[in-house]
Coordinates of C-alpha atoms in Angstrom, one line a residue:
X738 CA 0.0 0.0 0.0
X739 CA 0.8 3.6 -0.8
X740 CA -0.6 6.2 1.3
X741 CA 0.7 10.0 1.9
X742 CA 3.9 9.2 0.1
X743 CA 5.3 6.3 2.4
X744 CA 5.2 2.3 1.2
X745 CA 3.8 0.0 3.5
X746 CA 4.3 -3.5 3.8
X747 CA 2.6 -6.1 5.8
X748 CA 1.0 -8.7 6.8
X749 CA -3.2 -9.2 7.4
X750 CA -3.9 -5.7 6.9
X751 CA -5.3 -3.4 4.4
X752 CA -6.1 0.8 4.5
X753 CA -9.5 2.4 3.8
X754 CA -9.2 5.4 4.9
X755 CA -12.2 4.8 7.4
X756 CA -12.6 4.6 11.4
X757 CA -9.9 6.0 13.9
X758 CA -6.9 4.5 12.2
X759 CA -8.3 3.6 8.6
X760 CA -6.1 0.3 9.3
X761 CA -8.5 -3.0 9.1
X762 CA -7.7 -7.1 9.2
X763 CA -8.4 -8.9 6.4
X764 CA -8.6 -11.8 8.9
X765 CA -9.0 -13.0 12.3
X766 CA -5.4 -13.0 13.8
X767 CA -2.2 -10.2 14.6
X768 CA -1.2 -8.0 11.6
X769 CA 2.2 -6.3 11.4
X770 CA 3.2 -3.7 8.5
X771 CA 7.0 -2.2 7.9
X772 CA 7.1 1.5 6.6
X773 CA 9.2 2.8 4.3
X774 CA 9.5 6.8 4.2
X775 CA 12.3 9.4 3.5
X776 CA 14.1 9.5 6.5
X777 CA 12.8 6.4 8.2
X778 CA 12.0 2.5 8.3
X779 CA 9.7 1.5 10.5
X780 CA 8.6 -2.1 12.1
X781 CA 5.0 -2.2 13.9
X782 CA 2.7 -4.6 15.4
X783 CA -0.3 -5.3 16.9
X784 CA -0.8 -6.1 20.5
X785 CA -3.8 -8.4 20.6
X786 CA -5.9 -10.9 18.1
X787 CA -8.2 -9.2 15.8
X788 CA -11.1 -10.2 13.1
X789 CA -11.8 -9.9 9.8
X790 CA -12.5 -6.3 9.2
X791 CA -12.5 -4.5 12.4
X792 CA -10.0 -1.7 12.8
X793 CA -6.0 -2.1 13.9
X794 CA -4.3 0.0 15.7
X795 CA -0.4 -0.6 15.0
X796 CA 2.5 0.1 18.0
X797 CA 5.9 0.6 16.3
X798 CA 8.8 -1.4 17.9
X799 CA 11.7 -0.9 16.0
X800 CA 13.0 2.4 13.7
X801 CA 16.0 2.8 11.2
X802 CA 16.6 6.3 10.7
X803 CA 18.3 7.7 8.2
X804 CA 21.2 8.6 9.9
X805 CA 21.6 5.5 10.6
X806 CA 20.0 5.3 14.4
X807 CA 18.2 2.0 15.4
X808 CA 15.9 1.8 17.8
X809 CA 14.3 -0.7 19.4
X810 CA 11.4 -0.2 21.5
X811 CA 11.7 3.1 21.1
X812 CA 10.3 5.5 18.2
X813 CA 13.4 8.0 18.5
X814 CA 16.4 6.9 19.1
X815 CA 19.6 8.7 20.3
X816 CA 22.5 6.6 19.8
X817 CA 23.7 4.5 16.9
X818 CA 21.6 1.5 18.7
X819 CA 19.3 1.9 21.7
X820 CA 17.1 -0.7 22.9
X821 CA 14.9 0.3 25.4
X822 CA 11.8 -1.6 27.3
X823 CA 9.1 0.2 29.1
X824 CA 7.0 -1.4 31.8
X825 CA 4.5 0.1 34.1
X826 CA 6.4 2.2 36.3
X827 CA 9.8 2.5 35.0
X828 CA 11.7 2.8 31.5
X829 CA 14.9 0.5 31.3
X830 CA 17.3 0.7 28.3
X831 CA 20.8 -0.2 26.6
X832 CA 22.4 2.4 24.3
X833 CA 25.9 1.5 22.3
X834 CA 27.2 4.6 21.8
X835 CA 30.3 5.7 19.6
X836 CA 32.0 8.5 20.9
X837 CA 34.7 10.3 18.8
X838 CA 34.9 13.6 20.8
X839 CA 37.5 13.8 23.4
X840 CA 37.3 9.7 24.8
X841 CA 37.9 7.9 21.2
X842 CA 35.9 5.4 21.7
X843 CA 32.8 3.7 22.2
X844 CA 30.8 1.7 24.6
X845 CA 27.8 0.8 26.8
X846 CA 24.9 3.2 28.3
X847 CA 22.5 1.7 30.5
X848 CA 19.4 3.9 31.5
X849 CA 16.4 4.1 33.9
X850 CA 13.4 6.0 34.7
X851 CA 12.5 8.0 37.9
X852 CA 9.6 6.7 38.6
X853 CA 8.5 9.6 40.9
X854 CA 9.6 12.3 38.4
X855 CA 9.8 10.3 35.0
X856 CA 13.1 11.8 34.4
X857 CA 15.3 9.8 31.9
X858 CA 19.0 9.0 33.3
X859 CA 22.0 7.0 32.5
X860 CA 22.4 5.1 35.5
X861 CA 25.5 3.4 34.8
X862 CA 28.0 3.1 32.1
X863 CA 30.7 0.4 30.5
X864 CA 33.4 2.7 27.8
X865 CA 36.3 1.9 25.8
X866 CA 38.7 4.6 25.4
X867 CA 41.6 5.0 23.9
X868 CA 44.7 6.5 26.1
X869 CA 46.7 8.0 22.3
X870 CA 45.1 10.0 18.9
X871 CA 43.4 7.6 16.3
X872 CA 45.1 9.6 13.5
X873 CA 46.8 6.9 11.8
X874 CA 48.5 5.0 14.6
X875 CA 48.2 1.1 14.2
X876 CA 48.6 0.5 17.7
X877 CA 46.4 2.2 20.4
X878 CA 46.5 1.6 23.8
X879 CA 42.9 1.4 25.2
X880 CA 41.3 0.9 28.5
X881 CA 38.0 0.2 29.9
X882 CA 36.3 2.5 32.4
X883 CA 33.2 1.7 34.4
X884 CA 30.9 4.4 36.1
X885 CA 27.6 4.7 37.7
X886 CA 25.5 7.4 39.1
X887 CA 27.0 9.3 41.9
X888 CA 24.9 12.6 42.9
X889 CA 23.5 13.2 39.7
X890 CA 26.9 12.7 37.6
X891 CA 27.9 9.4 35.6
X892 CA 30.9 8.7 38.3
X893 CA 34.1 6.4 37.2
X894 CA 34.7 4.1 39.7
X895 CA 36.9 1.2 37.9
X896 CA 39.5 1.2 35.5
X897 CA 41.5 -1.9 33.4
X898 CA 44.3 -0.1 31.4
X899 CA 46.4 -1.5 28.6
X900 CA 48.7 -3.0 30.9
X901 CA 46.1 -5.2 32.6
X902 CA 46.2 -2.9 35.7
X903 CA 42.9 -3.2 37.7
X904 CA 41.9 0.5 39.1
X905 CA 39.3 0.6 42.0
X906 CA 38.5 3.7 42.7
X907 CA 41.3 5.5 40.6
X908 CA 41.8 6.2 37.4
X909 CA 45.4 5.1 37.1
X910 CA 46.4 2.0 39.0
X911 CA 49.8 1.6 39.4
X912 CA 49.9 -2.0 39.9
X913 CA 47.9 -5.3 38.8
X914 CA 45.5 -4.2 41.4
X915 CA 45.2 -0.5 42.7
X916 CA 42.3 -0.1 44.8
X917 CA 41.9 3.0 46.8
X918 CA 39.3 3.9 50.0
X919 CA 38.8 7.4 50.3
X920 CA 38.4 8.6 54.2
X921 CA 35.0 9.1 55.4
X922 CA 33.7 10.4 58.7

């Protein structure tokens, strides 16, 4: 189907322009349809069982943007691939990210939802960065940092450099295993 310059492909559907969505099954069962537009590709289902003519209303699941974003389980995504799930009373997702700016490299977001605010955060965080310039050397050092929230701010809190050197705490162990306990009262 071809409707409002977009192609449409799919399965136990067809368009006619009528009721809420102007969507309707040809049959008793799910339908599904992929969209095909200028900046996007879209994937959407249907949630429940329906029959032979009454009307569909589609939920998308997946988007390819022409940027080259994809999304999964969410209709705008960020980050070159973010998957995100929403349940009841919080949003959970994953987002590979690759950053070039300043950390040359890439890695692992994970976010969660406030429930009590429904602010968006990134909860926690698993990167790859690399310690020299990409600009043609064969042989960069990299290391992986991990962070989580602290106060607000995505906080490092372990290292493994390129020597194997475990950080815990700091960001450049000196030794196979560095951790370090900062005084509290």
């Amino acid at each position: 189907a071809a409707t409002n310059g977009s192609m449409q492909i799919g399965h136990n559907w067809y368009y006619d322009a009528g009721g809420t969505t102007g969507y309707k099954y040809i049959a008793s069962g799910k339908a599904n349809r992929q969209i095909h537009v200028n900046d996007y590709i879209s994937w959407e289902l249907t949630n429940s069982t329906g029959s032979a003519g009454g009307e569909i209303t589609f939920v998308e699941v997946m988007k390819l943007t022409a940027d080259g974003k994809l999304g999964l389980g969410t209709t705008s995504p960020d980050d070159q691939l973010e998957i995100s799930r929403t349940s009841t009373d919080q949003t959970v997702g994953l987002t590979l990210t690759n950053e070039q700016a300043g950390g040359y490299g890439s890695g692992i977001v994970f976010k969660s939802k406030r429930v009590d605010t429904g602010a968006v955060f990134e909860a926690a965080e698993i990167r790859v960065v690399g310690e020299n310039s990409w600009n043609g050397v064969g042989n960069v050092a990299s290391q992986i940092q991990f962070a989580s929230q602290k106060d607000g701010t995505l906080t490092q809190h372990m290292v493994i450099t390129k020597n194997g050197n475990l950080g815990i705490g700091t960001n450049s162990p000196s030794n196979q295993v560095h951790a370090y306990a900062a005084a509290t009262n």
